[in-house]
Tab-separated table of C-alpha atoms and ligand atoms in Angstrom:
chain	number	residue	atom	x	y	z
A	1	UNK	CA	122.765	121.409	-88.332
A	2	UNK	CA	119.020	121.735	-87.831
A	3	UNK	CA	117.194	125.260	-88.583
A	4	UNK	CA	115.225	126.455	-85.415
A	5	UNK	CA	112.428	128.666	-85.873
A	6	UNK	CA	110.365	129.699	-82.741
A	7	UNK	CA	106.802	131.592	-82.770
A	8	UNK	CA	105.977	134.266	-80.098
A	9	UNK	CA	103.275	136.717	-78.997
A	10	UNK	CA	105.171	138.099	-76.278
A	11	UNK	CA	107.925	139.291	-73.871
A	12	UNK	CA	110.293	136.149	-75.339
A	13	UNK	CA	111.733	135.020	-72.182
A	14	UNK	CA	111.877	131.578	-73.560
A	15	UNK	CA	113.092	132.358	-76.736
A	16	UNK	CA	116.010	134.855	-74.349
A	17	UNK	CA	116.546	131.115	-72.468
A	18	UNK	CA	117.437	129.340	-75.924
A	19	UNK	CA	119.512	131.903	-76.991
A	20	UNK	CA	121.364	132.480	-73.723
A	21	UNK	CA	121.848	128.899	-73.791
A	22	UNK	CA	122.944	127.873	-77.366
A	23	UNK	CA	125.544	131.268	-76.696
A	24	UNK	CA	126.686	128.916	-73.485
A	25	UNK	CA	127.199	125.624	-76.070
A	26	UNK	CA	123.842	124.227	-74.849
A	27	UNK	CA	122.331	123.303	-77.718
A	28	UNK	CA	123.987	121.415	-80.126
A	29	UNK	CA	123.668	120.899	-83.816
A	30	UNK	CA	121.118	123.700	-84.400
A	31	UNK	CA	120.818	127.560	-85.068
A	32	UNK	CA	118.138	129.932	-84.979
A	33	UNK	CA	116.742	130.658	-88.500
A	34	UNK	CA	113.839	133.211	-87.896
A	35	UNK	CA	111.944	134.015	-85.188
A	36	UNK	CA	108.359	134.978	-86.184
A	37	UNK	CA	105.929	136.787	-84.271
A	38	UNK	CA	102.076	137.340	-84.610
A	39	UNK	CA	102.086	140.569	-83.374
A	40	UNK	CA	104.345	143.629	-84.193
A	41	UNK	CA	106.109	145.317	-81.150
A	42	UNK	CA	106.522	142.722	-79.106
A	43	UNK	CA	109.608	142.622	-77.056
A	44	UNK	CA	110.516	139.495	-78.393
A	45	UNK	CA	111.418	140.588	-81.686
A	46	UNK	CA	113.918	142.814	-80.083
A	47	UNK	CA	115.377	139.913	-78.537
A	48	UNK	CA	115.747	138.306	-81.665
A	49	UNK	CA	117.165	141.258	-83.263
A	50	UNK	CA	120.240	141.815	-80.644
A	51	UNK	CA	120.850	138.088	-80.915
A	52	UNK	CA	121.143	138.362	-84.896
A	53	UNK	CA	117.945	136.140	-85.619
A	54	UNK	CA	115.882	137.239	-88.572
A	55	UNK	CA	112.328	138.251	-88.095
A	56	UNK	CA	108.902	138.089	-89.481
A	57	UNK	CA	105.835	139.676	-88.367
A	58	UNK	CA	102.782	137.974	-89.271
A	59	UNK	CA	99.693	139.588	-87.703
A	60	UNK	CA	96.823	137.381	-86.896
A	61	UNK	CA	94.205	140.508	-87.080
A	62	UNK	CA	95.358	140.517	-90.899
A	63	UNK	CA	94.211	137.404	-91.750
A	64	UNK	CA	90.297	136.649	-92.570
A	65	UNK	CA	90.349	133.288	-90.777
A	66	UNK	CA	92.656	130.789	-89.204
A	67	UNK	CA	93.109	128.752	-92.245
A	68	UNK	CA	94.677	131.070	-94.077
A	69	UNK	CA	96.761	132.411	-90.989
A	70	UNK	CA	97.835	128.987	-90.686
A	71	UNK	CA	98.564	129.114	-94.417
A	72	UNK	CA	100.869	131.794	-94.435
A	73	UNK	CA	102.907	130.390	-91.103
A	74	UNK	CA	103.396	127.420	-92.513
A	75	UNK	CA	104.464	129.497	-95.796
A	76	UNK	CA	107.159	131.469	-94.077
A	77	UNK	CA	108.293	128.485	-92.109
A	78	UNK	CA	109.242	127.019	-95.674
A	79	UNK	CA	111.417	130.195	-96.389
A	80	UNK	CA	113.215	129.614	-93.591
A	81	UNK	CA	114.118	126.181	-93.880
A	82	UNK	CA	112.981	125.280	-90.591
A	83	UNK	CA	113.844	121.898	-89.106
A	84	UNK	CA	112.772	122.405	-85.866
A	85	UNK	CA	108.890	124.743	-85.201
A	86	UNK	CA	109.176	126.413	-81.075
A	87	UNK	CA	105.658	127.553	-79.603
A	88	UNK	CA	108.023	130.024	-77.135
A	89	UNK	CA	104.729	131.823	-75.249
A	90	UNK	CA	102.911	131.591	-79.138
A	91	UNK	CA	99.313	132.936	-78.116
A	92	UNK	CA	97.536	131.924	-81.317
A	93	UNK	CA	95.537	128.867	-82.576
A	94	UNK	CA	96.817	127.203	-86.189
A	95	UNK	CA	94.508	124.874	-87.544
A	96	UNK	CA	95.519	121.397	-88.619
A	97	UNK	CA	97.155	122.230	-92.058
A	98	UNK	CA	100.428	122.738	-90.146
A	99	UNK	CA	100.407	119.043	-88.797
A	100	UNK	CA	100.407	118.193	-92.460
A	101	UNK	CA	103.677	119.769	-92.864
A	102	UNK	CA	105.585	119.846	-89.374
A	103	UNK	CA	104.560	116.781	-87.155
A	104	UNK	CA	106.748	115.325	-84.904
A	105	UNK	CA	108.646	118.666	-85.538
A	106	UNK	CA	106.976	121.190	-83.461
A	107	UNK	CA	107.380	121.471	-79.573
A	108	UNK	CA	105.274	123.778	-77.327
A	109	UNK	CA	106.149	125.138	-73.885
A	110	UNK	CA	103.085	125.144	-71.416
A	111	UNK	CA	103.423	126.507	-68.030
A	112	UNK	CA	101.747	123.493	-65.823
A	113	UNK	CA	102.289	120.306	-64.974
A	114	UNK	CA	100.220	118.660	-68.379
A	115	UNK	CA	97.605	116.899	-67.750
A	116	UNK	CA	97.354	119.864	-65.145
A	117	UNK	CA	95.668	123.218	-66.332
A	118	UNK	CA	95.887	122.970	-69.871
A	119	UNK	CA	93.986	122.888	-72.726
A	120	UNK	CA	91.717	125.479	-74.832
A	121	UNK	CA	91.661	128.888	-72.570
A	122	UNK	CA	94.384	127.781	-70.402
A	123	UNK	CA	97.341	130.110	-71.207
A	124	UNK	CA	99.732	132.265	-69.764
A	125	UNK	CA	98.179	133.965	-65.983
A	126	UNK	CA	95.321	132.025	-66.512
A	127	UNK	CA	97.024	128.779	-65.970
A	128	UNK	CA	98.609	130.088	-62.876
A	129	UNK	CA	95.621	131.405	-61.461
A	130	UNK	CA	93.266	127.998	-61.864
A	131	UNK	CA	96.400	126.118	-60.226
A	132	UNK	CA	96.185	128.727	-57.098
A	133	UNK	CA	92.743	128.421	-56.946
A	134	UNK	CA	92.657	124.272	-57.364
A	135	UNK	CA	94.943	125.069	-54.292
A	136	UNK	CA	97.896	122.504	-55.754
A	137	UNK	CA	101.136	122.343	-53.705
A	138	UNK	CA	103.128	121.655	-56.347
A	139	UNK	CA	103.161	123.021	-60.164
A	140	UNK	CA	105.676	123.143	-62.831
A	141	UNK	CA	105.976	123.256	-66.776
A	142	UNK	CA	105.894	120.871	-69.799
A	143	UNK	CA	107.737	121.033	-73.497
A	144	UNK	CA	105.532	118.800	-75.580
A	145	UNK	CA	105.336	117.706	-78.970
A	146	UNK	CA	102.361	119.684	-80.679
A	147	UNK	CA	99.626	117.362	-82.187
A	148	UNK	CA	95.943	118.439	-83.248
A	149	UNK	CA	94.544	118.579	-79.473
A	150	UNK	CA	95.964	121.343	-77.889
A	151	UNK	CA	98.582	120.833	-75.379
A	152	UNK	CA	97.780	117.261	-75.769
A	153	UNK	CA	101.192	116.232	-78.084
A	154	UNK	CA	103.822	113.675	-76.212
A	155	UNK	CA	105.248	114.763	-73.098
A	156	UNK	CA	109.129	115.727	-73.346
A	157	UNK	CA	110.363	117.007	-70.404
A	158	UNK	CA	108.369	118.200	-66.674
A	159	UNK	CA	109.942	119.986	-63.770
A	160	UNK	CA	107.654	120.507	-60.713
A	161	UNK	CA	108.021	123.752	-59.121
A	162	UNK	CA	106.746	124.384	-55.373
A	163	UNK	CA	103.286	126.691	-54.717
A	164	UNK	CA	104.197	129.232	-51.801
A	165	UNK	CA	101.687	131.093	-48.979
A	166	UNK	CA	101.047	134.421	-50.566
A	167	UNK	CA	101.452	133.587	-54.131
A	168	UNK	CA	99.803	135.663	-56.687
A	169	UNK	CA	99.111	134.355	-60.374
A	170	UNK	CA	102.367	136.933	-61.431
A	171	UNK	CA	104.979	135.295	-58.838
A	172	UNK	CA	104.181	132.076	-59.281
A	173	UNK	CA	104.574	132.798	-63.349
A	174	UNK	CA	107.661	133.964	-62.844
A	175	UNK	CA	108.788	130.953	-60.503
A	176	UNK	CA	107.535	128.724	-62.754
A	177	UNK	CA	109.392	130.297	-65.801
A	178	UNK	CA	113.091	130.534	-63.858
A	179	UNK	CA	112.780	127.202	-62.064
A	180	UNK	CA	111.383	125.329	-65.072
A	181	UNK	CA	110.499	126.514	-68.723
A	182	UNK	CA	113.751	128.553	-68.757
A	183	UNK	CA	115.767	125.195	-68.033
A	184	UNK	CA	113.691	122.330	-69.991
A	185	UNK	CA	112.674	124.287	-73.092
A	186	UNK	CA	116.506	124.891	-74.251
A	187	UNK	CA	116.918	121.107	-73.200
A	188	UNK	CA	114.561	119.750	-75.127
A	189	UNK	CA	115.984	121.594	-78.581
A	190	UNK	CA	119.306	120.452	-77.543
A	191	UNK	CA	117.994	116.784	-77.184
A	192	UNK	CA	115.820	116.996	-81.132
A	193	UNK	CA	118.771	118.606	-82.948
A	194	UNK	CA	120.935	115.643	-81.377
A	195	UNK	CA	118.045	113.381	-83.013
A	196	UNK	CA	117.951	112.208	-79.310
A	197	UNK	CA	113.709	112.157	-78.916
A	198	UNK	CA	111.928	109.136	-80.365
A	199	UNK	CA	107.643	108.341	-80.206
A	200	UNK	CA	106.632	105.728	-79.464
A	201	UNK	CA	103.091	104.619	-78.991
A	202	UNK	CA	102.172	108.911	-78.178
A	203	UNK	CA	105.305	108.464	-75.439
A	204	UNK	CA	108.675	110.180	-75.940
A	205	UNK	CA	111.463	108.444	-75.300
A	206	UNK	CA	114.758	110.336	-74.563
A	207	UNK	CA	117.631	108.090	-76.062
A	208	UNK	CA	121.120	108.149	-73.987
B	1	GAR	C1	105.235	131.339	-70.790
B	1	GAR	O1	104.938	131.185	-69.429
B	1	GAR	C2	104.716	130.161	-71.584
B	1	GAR	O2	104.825	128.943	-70.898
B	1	GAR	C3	103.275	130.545	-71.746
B	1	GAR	O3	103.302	131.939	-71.996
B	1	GAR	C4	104.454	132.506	-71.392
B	1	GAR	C5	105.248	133.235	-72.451
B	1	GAR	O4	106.298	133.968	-71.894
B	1	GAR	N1	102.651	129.809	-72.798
B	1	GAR	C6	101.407	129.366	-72.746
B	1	GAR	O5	100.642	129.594	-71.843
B	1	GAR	C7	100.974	128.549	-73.970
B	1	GAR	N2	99.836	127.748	-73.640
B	1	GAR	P1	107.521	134.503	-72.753
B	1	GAR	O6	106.946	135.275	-73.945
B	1	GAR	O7	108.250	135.415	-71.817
B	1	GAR	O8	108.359	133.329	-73.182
């Protein structure tokens, strides 16, 4: 049984989608162990607490730099015993002391099609407004293995999901998260606690 811990800064509607699903048998061979958030009040942590999933607040305004915010992630990930390390709408940067101790263990959900609208600055609305005003047809999200360039670890899983006439930056989020993230992030913690995702040359490959 692998010990999933996710990081948020938000509403947790990812982290509601991995716990909806591993309540529906979805994902196998893995539990939550602590959900830890870098900001206190955040509705997320009241979605961990009706599910029964410990919680840590760790806020980054607390912490003189991000070395030793990093430091004391990376710290409470160790008390939890986590396996597995989910970016679930995490807003904050970690340097790379964390790659030290979690590579190839650490997946990030990023609302785009990657190489699409990603990178430093492109988070949350702002990735859905710079794909409405590129003027794309289609969109989507990406789980991805986290590495030191950011949103640049190998690609899991993609779903495209269609741009509409008279989107705004908020409907298309929303789209995006119900068609897509909502459906590949629990997938892709199903498939690494089934020790089902193997990399290969910076490629993941998904193993039957
Ligand atoms: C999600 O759309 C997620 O993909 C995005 O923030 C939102 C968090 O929502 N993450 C990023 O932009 C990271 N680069 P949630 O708190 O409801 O899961």
């Amino acid at each position: 049984m692998k010990n999933i811990a996710v990081l948020v800064s938000g509403g947790g509607t990812n982290l509601q989608a991995m716990i909806d699903a591993a309540a529906r048998g979805e994902i196998n061979n893995g539990r939550f162990c602590g959900v830890i958030a870098s900001k206190d009040g955040v509705y997320a942590l009241e979605r961990a607490k009706k599910a029964g999933i410990p919680t840590r607040v760790l806020p980054r305004a607390e912490y003189k730099d991000v070395a030793s915010y990093t430091a004391a992630i990376i710290e409470t990930l160790k008390e939890l015993e986590a396996d597995l390390v989910v970016y679930a709408g995490f807003m904050t940067i970690l340097d790379e002391q964390i790659m030290h101790e979690f590579a190839g263990r650490m997946m990030n959900v990023h609302p785009s099609l990657i190489p699409s609208f990603c990178g430093v600055g492109m988070y949350g609305l702002h990735v859905h407004e710079a794909a409405l005003s590129r003027g794309v047809k289609l969109t989507g999200a990406t789980v991805h293995f986290v590495n030191e360039v950011c949103d640049g670890g190998p690609i899991i899983l993609q779903k495209a999901v269609e741009v509409k006439d008279g989107d705004t930056p908020e409907i298309l989020q929303r789209r995006v998260m119900e068609e897509a993230e909502w459906h590949i992030l629990p997938r892709a913690v199903d498939l690494f606690c089934r020790d089902k995702l193997v990399i290969e040359d910076g490629k993941v490959a998904i193993l039957p």
